[in-house]
């Protein structure tokens, strides 16, 4: 069955039974290379398509997902059963596509035009660059990945939007060794093949691993801390959960009731942007077909807005922000505005403290409901504004909202990760556990 | 599923264009996920997943491709791409006899979840909701998830393997949130098994929900855990996540074959305290991480990993086996057809020791009692692990005294298993979902109550 036949059939069954219907078609392909032990360790060249179907009546939605364009009747029945099961009092909606969509060109095509042999050369170069020094005992992996995704959302209310995007990313890990082993990681994203520089990525991973040679722990205590962009990127997942209107409405966010209140340091500005140059997560519309837009989240320390999908916006009597993504409410590009300090000046301002370059265990050691976190970490000891020695086997712990209040300075070293753009930040006090 | 002649064509095409081994993995998976919050069903999702993974080896090189367009022409062109990517080596005159012997199904299912009305599932969820909600006035929100799937796989390869397996999993997950004096905490418990709906004849739904509620209610007013190095007693069942993270991942061929594990080249050597023995066993009937065959079609088995402190085994898949010059241990797993398989844990646990758990506590002057563990992660190449303690108590003078929260345990795996100094006799297993390069797979972790003489606890400083 062709997609159009399938869609028309499903829409007509739905109409017949008094339902509205929506179909989200996603076609994706990926190419990836993993290099290890001086050879291609894994090579993947693959594609798939998927169809998410929603039916709507009486403010309730029934869902079904399939990877085969067959049996629309049976799929409708399955969605109907799920519709019958749902007894949520929150009213659901479809979007009719009437809004203004920001024009963005998300498909460059350079990844597809680049030959496989060039990509193999790339990953070899990446691997060798990560071995930049004799003290690197191993490069567990060097990875190259590019993808292409086409999305098309249509419904019986007239919504009919589509977009195609491509992008790539690459990362490597290097391991150095003295009495124990230390790992260094680096990752970059790109909207075209030439954005990715294997030598830079490899070398940075290598230097990060070397920089941890001679690591020791530090005494447990409270320290002034710089959280580097590479570590703060991970920690921001706590904020993502807290600013979801769904979590706020369901009493699962500590930010409930704090709108227009000061919740962070006055120097902190955070927003969600639908487009950011060189980001690989830009989107003109969300998974409900709602146009994406810039949404201020924290301005000068004051909580301005949560992120909304159709249902939660209606409940709060506000406009949807176009943030329904992958079944939950998430930012498109969560952006922390750059500050004025370059890293050297940030170190000087820190004076005596610790730089955290990486954290472990966000998915387990951080609690998005309380905001409390306790994470494994590594970094450097800073004395008199200069790095004195590397540190590992420590934990950092605290509460994420208290941490936002303690932001003393923001760096100008913004880095793009997948869906997050953040500089490094300086925190006046953080709990460290070590020796 | 695909017929034998098409499968032969696919395998033949990979070999013709350049592989010395070819494998086809066909999957059909039917899945239901139902979410309840605020006492109401918020979402019910049904997922139909189907696709084909085609893999080729040439020596130690591996190429993977997947597609969910089942037409012959497409499958053969994907197979050709795999073969071409491997090389131009020709292997002619393929004769392929599949070994079609049926494996005994060790994981009998009585009530296939898809045969049970969804309303029955919702009844279970609402019972769990009421039980958790009524546990204490502190419980302000409860979320319940019901998750089941029925996965049919067919795996065939150029060595003549032809294996079919059907994996049925059912799980109930409870998240309880307590609020008091402006503090919020959550408690989680998620029992599951390779069972159908009969799981709910085996577990007490109300008790399971209370367990999640207890954690949230006890932790909401708890003081922050102390920070620094101290002895830690880790309770049984999900406590086994310490072995899973700290040691298990580093025993997977994925890292051992590359030399990227601290345990590479250490077979036969003493790596742990003598009181530590551990296994990975995918054959346990109806256990959460069990299967009849692994995702390369190799029958699963019980693998002894550590015997009285001595390293005796790794977890090996075919590609890892080629690279290590060793046999597969039936440990290849993948989330679905979009992932190439690699060596993974199934049901992994430390074997029982001599002590009653009470004796271990009584023998501890000061330390942390980790009653319910959260998840964790590890970097196998450095051995650095971390995991969260969801419910913890202080031990003072051999007695459990007060609840403490927010503790994370960190360390290096190879150091920690040498520091286990007491092992209890109360082995239990808990259910989790383990994420790694071949995706998220159901895995049991387990152990008896154990004591680690010294570990860094990441808490708050006074």
Tab-separated table of C-alpha atoms in Angstrom, chain B residues 28-356:
chain	number	residue	atom	x	y	z
B	28	UNK	CA	8.144	-8.700	14.688
B	29	UNK	CA	7.341	-7.061	17.958
B	30	UNK	CA	3.993	-6.067	19.412
B	31	UNK	CA	4.201	-3.745	22.387
B	32	UNK	CA	1.813	-1.964	24.729
B	33	UNK	CA	2.704	0.911	27.027
B	34	UNK	CA	0.023	2.384	29.260
B	35	UNK	CA	0.596	5.369	31.545
B	36	UNK	CA	-1.483	6.354	34.558
B	37	UNK	CA	-0.992	9.632	36.440
B	38	UNK	CA	-3.366	11.359	38.861
B	39	UNK	CA	-5.402	8.161	38.997
B	40	UNK	CA	-6.311	8.452	35.312
B	41	UNK	CA	-5.038	6.744	32.175
B	42	UNK	CA	-3.194	9.522	30.357
B	43	UNK	CA	-1.734	7.583	27.455
B	44	UNK	CA	-2.076	4.169	25.897
B	45	UNK	CA	0.371	3.322	23.113
B	46	UNK	CA	0.487	0.239	20.938
B	47	UNK	CA	3.637	-0.240	18.884
B	48	UNK	CA	4.075	-2.649	15.984
B	49	UNK	CA	7.775	-2.935	15.238
B	50	UNK	CA	9.052	-4.997	12.321
B	51	UNK	CA	12.238	-5.073	10.350
B	52	UNK	CA	15.228	-6.993	9.096
B	53	UNK	CA	18.850	-6.659	10.148
B	54	UNK	CA	21.539	-7.984	7.801
B	55	UNK	CA	25.094	-8.408	8.997
B	56	UNK	CA	28.269	-9.580	7.370
B	57	UNK	CA	31.758	-10.322	8.684
B	58	UNK	CA	35.022	-10.512	6.853
B	59	UNK	CA	37.681	-11.560	9.320
B	60	UNK	CA	37.278	-9.168	12.204
B	61	UNK	CA	35.409	-6.574	10.198
B	62	UNK	CA	31.643	-6.231	10.626
B	63	UNK	CA	29.045	-4.422	8.535
B	64	UNK	CA	25.481	-3.933	9.665
B	65	UNK	CA	22.436	-2.732	7.823
B	66	UNK	CA	18.731	-2.714	8.569
B	67	UNK	CA	15.562	-1.940	6.733
B	68	UNK	CA	11.845	-2.364	7.246
B	69	UNK	CA	10.922	-2.633	3.612
B	70	UNK	CA	10.424	-6.409	3.273
B	71	UNK	CA	10.331	-6.618	-0.563
B	72	UNK	CA	12.797	-9.136	-1.971
B	73	UNK	CA	14.423	-6.620	-4.290
B	74	UNK	CA	15.152	-4.221	-1.429
B	75	UNK	CA	16.452	-6.953	0.907
B	76	UNK	CA	18.849	-8.259	-1.752
B	77	UNK	CA	20.120	-4.785	-2.546
B	78	UNK	CA	20.778	-4.143	1.165
B	79	UNK	CA	22.575	-7.523	1.325
B	80	UNK	CA	24.642	-6.548	-1.708
B	81	UNK	CA	25.660	-3.263	-0.065
B	82	UNK	CA	26.750	-5.161	3.037
B	83	UNK	CA	28.784	-7.597	0.961
B	84	UNK	CA	30.355	-4.867	-1.141
B	85	UNK	CA	31.273	-2.868	1.897
B	86	UNK	CA	33.120	-5.881	3.274
B	87	UNK	CA	35.218	-6.449	0.182
B	88	UNK	CA	35.481	-8.146	-3.129
B	89	UNK	CA	36.484	-11.557	-1.766
B	90	UNK	CA	34.494	-14.248	-3.550
B	91	UNK	CA	33.126	-17.370	-1.962
B	92	UNK	CA	31.480	-19.521	-4.617
B	93	UNK	CA	29.102	-22.468	-4.531
B	94	UNK	CA	27.320	-21.806	-1.309
B	95	UNK	CA	25.465	-24.817	0.012
B	96	UNK	CA	23.513	-23.971	3.068
B	97	UNK	CA	21.692	-26.473	5.251
B	98	UNK	CA	19.931	-24.873	8.130
B	99	UNK	CA	19.921	-26.697	11.423
B	100	UNK	CA	16.202	-26.642	12.014
B	101	UNK	CA	16.076	-28.477	15.323
B	102	UNK	CA	13.599	-26.880	17.689
B	103	UNK	CA	14.866	-25.683	20.991
B	104	UNK	CA	12.944	-26.482	24.127
B	105	UNK	CA	11.121	-23.406	25.388
B	106	UNK	CA	12.219	-22.896	28.967
B	107	UNK	CA	10.048	-19.842	29.497
B	108	UNK	CA	6.484	-21.071	29.353
B	109	UNK	CA	3.836	-18.395	28.967
B	110	UNK	CA	0.327	-19.037	30.257
B	111	UNK	CA	-1.490	-15.837	29.349
B	112	UNK	CA	-0.068	-14.009	26.347
B	113	UNK	CA	-0.448	-10.334	27.207
B	114	UNK	CA	-1.986	-9.515	23.806
B	115	UNK	CA	-4.778	-12.012	24.586
B	116	UNK	CA	-5.732	-10.151	27.753
B	117	UNK	CA	-8.142	-7.228	27.485
B	118	UNK	CA	-6.437	-3.905	28.100
B	119	UNK	CA	-9.102	-3.071	30.673
B	120	UNK	CA	-7.738	-5.907	32.840
B	121	UNK	CA	-4.321	-4.276	32.694
B	122	UNK	CA	-5.818	-0.975	33.733
B	123	UNK	CA	-7.458	-2.671	36.738
B	124	UNK	CA	-4.017	-3.819	37.905
B	125	UNK	CA	-2.660	-0.290	37.415
B	126	UNK	CA	-5.475	1.266	39.412
B	127	UNK	CA	-4.961	-1.205	42.255
B	128	UNK	CA	-1.296	-0.218	42.363
B	129	UNK	CA	-2.232	3.469	42.233
B	130	UNK	CA	-4.654	3.225	45.164
B	131	UNK	CA	-2.212	1.253	47.246
B	132	UNK	CA	0.659	3.719	46.749
B	133	UNK	CA	-1.571	6.780	47.133
B	134	UNK	CA	-3.066	5.509	50.396
B	135	UNK	CA	0.259	4.480	51.882
B	136	UNK	CA	0.788	7.845	53.555
B	137	UNK	CA	-0.538	11.386	53.511
B	138	UNK	CA	2.886	12.423	52.303
B	139	UNK	CA	2.282	10.742	48.928
B	140	UNK	CA	1.054	13.494	46.626
B	141	UNK	CA	1.413	11.950	43.191
B	142	UNK	CA	1.659	8.427	41.807
B	143	UNK	CA	2.552	7.331	38.302
B	144	UNK	CA	2.051	3.789	37.085
B	145	UNK	CA	3.323	2.330	33.842
B	146	UNK	CA	2.315	-0.990	32.395
B	147	UNK	CA	4.708	-2.351	29.796
B	148	UNK	CA	4.448	-5.581	27.871
B	149	UNK	CA	5.841	-6.888	24.650
B	150	UNK	CA	5.734	-9.975	22.545
B	151	UNK	CA	8.783	-10.240	20.319
B	152	UNK	CA	9.162	-12.918	17.647
B	153	UNK	CA	12.610	-13.293	16.134
B	154	UNK	CA	14.094	-15.428	13.407
B	155	UNK	CA	17.865	-15.629	13.178
B	156	UNK	CA	19.649	-17.457	10.366
B	157	UNK	CA	23.287	-17.411	9.364
B	158	UNK	CA	25.809	-18.861	6.937
B	159	UNK	CA	26.962	-21.389	9.541
B	160	UNK	CA	23.571	-23.084	9.231
B	161	UNK	CA	21.985	-21.572	12.310
B	162	UNK	CA	18.212	-21.281	12.041
B	163	UNK	CA	16.675	-20.186	15.315
B	164	UNK	CA	13.271	-18.857	16.181
B	165	UNK	CA	12.355	-17.498	19.564
B	166	UNK	CA	9.432	-15.691	21.093
B	167	UNK	CA	10.181	-13.400	24.030
B	168	UNK	CA	7.265	-12.250	26.129
B	169	UNK	CA	7.910	-9.650	28.845
B	170	UNK	CA	5.537	-8.002	31.278
B	171	UNK	CA	6.403	-5.276	33.757
B	172	UNK	CA	4.635	-2.957	36.174
B	173	UNK	CA	6.438	0.245	37.198
B	174	UNK	CA	5.468	2.450	40.097
B	175	UNK	CA	6.747	5.953	40.756
B	176	UNK	CA	5.515	7.534	43.990
B	177	UNK	CA	6.169	11.161	44.860
B	178	UNK	CA	6.099	12.428	48.423
B	179	UNK	CA	5.979	16.078	49.391
B	180	UNK	CA	6.562	17.595	52.812
B	181	UNK	CA	7.568	21.093	53.926
B	182	UNK	CA	8.301	22.069	50.335
B	183	UNK	CA	10.597	19.058	49.739
B	184	UNK	CA	9.797	16.507	47.077
B	185	UNK	CA	11.184	12.980	46.758
B	186	UNK	CA	10.314	9.988	44.665
B	187	UNK	CA	10.368	6.250	45.169
B	188	UNK	CA	10.431	3.672	42.412
B	189	UNK	CA	9.831	-0.049	42.145
B	190	UNK	CA	9.328	-1.945	38.898
B	191	UNK	CA	8.902	-5.723	39.057
B	192	UNK	CA	8.887	-7.583	35.738
B	193	UNK	CA	9.462	-11.031	34.239
B	194	UNK	CA	9.564	-13.044	31.018
B	195	UNK	CA	5.973	-13.922	31.714
B	196	UNK	CA	2.574	-13.087	30.407
B	197	UNK	CA	-0.255	-11.657	32.442
B	198	UNK	CA	0.230	-14.477	34.976
B	199	UNK	CA	2.959	-12.237	36.433
B	200	UNK	CA	0.188	-10.696	38.504
B	201	UNK	CA	-0.610	-14.037	40.134
B	202	UNK	CA	3.023	-14.176	41.249
B	203	UNK	CA	3.552	-10.684	42.564
B	204	UNK	CA	1.542	-8.776	45.128
B	205	UNK	CA	0.556	-5.595	43.285
B	206	UNK	CA	-0.403	-3.712	46.464
B	207	UNK	CA	2.869	-4.586	48.215
B	208	UNK	CA	4.876	-3.575	45.146
B	209	UNK	CA	3.170	-0.168	45.129
B	210	UNK	CA	3.756	0.279	48.862
B	211	UNK	CA	7.432	-0.389	48.344
B	212	UNK	CA	7.707	2.606	45.991
B	213	UNK	CA	5.611	4.753	48.339
B	214	UNK	CA	7.733	3.746	51.339
B	215	UNK	CA	10.920	4.953	49.668
B	216	UNK	CA	9.413	8.348	48.792
B	217	UNK	CA	7.809	8.835	52.214
B	218	UNK	CA	10.905	7.855	54.192
B	219	UNK	CA	13.265	9.905	52.081
B	220	UNK	CA	11.278	13.150	51.865
B	221	UNK	CA	12.321	14.364	55.302
B	222	UNK	CA	15.628	12.513	55.448
B	223	UNK	CA	18.825	14.435	56.030
B	224	UNK	CA	21.396	14.468	53.230
B	225	UNK	CA	23.743	11.477	53.297
B	226	UNK	CA	27.201	12.090	54.735
B	227	UNK	CA	30.065	12.592	52.267
B	228	UNK	CA	33.358	10.742	52.066
B	229	UNK	CA	34.843	7.248	52.261
B	230	UNK	CA	33.043	4.750	54.488
B	231	UNK	CA	31.896	1.121	54.707
B	232	UNK	CA	28.686	0.525	52.748
B	233	UNK	CA	26.258	-2.373	53.153
B	234	UNK	CA	24.278	-2.919	49.973
B	235	UNK	CA	20.985	-4.755	50.269
B	236	UNK	CA	20.052	-7.715	48.062
B	237	UNK	CA	17.977	-7.766	44.825
B	238	UNK	CA	18.504	-4.530	42.852
B	239	UNK	CA	21.618	-3.895	44.970
B	240	UNK	CA	23.272	-6.142	42.396
B	241	UNK	CA	23.464	-3.112	40.131
B	242	UNK	CA	26.855	-2.560	41.804
B	243	UNK	CA	28.237	-5.756	40.247
B	244	UNK	CA	26.450	-5.077	36.956
B	245	UNK	CA	28.047	-1.636	36.584
B	246	UNK	CA	31.307	-2.041	38.424
B	247	UNK	CA	32.286	-5.414	36.959
B	248	UNK	CA	29.735	-6.891	34.526
B	249	UNK	CA	30.116	-4.341	31.728
B	250	UNK	CA	33.884	-4.680	31.824
B	251	UNK	CA	33.528	-8.473	31.279
B	252	UNK	CA	31.629	-7.993	28.004
B	253	UNK	CA	33.575	-8.938	24.868
B	254	UNK	CA	32.628	-5.520	23.477
B	255	UNK	CA	35.346	-3.970	25.623
B	256	UNK	CA	37.495	-7.036	26.434
B	257	UNK	CA	38.168	-7.833	22.736
B	258	UNK	CA	39.557	-4.345	22.174
B	259	UNK	CA	41.692	-4.538	25.267
B	260	UNK	CA	39.507	-1.670	26.427
B	261	UNK	CA	38.666	-3.362	29.725
B	262	UNK	CA	40.587	-3.482	32.955
B	263	UNK	CA	39.797	-7.234	33.007
B	264	UNK	CA	41.279	-8.022	29.568
B	265	UNK	CA	43.941	-10.739	29.751
B	266	UNK	CA	43.122	-11.601	33.363
B	267	UNK	CA	41.421	-15.011	32.971
B	268	UNK	CA	42.523	-17.326	35.770
B	269	UNK	CA	43.743	-14.453	37.901
B	270	UNK	CA	42.394	-13.388	41.250
B	271	UNK	CA	40.467	-10.182	40.624
B	272	UNK	CA	38.004	-10.117	43.527
B	273	UNK	CA	37.829	-10.963	47.205
B	274	UNK	CA	37.589	-14.705	47.834
B	275	UNK	CA	34.006	-14.375	49.090
B	276	UNK	CA	32.862	-13.173	45.647
B	277	UNK	CA	31.473	-15.542	42.996
B	278	UNK	CA	29.206	-14.340	40.208
B	279	UNK	CA	27.266	-15.661	37.210
B	280	UNK	CA	25.322	-14.467	34.210
B	281	UNK	CA	22.456	-16.839	33.493
B	282	UNK	CA	19.918	-16.283	30.702
B	283	UNK	CA	18.408	-19.747	31.253
B	284	UNK	CA	16.559	-19.001	34.509
B	285	UNK	CA	12.928	-19.852	33.702
B	286	UNK	CA	10.840	-16.734	33.120
B	287	UNK	CA	13.449	-14.343	34.507
B	288	UNK	CA	13.321	-10.774	33.122
B	289	UNK	CA	16.604	-11.070	31.191
B	290	UNK	CA	16.106	-14.675	29.981
B	291	UNK	CA	15.762	-16.029	26.434
B	292	UNK	CA	16.059	-19.455	24.785
B	293	UNK	CA	18.573	-18.230	22.237
B	294	UNK	CA	20.593	-15.060	22.107
B	295	UNK	CA	20.180	-12.535	19.278
B	296	UNK	CA	22.699	-14.400	17.109
B	297	UNK	CA	20.784	-17.665	17.452
B	298	UNK	CA	23.210	-19.262	19.932
B	299	UNK	CA	21.452	-21.167	22.738
B	300	UNK	CA	21.790	-19.290	26.015
B	301	UNK	CA	23.566	-20.834	28.997
B	302	UNK	CA	24.697	-20.202	32.537
B	303	UNK	CA	28.117	-18.531	32.467
B	304	UNK	CA	30.251	-18.528	35.592
B	305	UNK	CA	32.175	-15.246	35.572
B	306	UNK	CA	33.994	-15.139	38.893
B	307	UNK	CA	34.667	-18.179	41.026
B	308	UNK	CA	35.818	-17.476	44.604
B	309	UNK	CA	37.509	-14.308	43.482
B	310	UNK	CA	39.112	-15.783	40.346
B	311	UNK	CA	38.080	-14.504	36.894
B	312	UNK	CA	36.864	-17.545	34.944
B	313	UNK	CA	34.704	-16.183	32.136
B	314	UNK	CA	33.687	-13.331	29.881
B	315	UNK	CA	30.425	-12.605	28.082
B	316	UNK	CA	31.064	-13.199	24.389
B	317	UNK	CA	29.211	-12.708	21.102
B	318	UNK	CA	30.329	-14.022	17.695
B	319	UNK	CA	32.243	-10.944	16.574
B	320	UNK	CA	33.875	-10.541	19.983
B	321	UNK	CA	34.650	-14.273	19.840
B	322	UNK	CA	36.405	-13.881	16.479
B	323	UNK	CA	38.466	-11.053	17.842
B	324	UNK	CA	39.340	-12.892	21.060
B	325	UNK	CA	39.777	-16.367	19.529
B	326	UNK	CA	37.041	-17.696	21.815
B	327	UNK	CA	33.587	-19.230	21.497
B	328	UNK	CA	30.371	-17.310	21.861
B	329	UNK	CA	28.856	-17.718	25.317
B	330	UNK	CA	25.339	-17.061	24.012
B	331	UNK	CA	25.515	-13.467	25.218
B	332	UNK	CA	24.686	-11.488	22.060
B	333	UNK	CA	21.778	-9.094	22.583
B	334	UNK	CA	20.170	-6.105	20.905
B	335	UNK	CA	17.176	-3.898	21.585
B	336	UNK	CA	15.672	-4.543	18.138
B	337	UNK	CA	16.570	-4.913	14.452
B	338	UNK	CA	17.935	-1.367	14.269
B	339	UNK	CA	20.924	-2.402	16.402
B	340	UNK	CA	23.740	-4.803	15.552
B	341	UNK	CA	24.023	-7.327	18.387
B	342	UNK	CA	26.892	-7.232	20.834
B	343	UNK	CA	27.820	-8.994	24.075
B	344	UNK	CA	25.515	-8.021	26.915
B	345	UNK	CA	24.473	-9.242	30.349
B	346	UNK	CA	21.167	-11.099	30.869
B	347	UNK	CA	20.514	-12.030	34.517
B	348	UNK	CA	23.712	-11.288	36.423
B	349	UNK	CA	24.212	-11.888	40.113
B	350	UNK	CA	26.641	-12.518	42.943
B	351	UNK	CA	26.209	-15.976	44.505
B	352	UNK	CA	25.238	-16.370	48.192
B	353	UNK	CA	27.725	-16.284	51.047
B	354	UNK	CA	27.634	-17.275	54.682
B	355	UNK	CA	26.114	-14.392	56.631
B	356	UNK	CA	22.612	-13.461	57.638
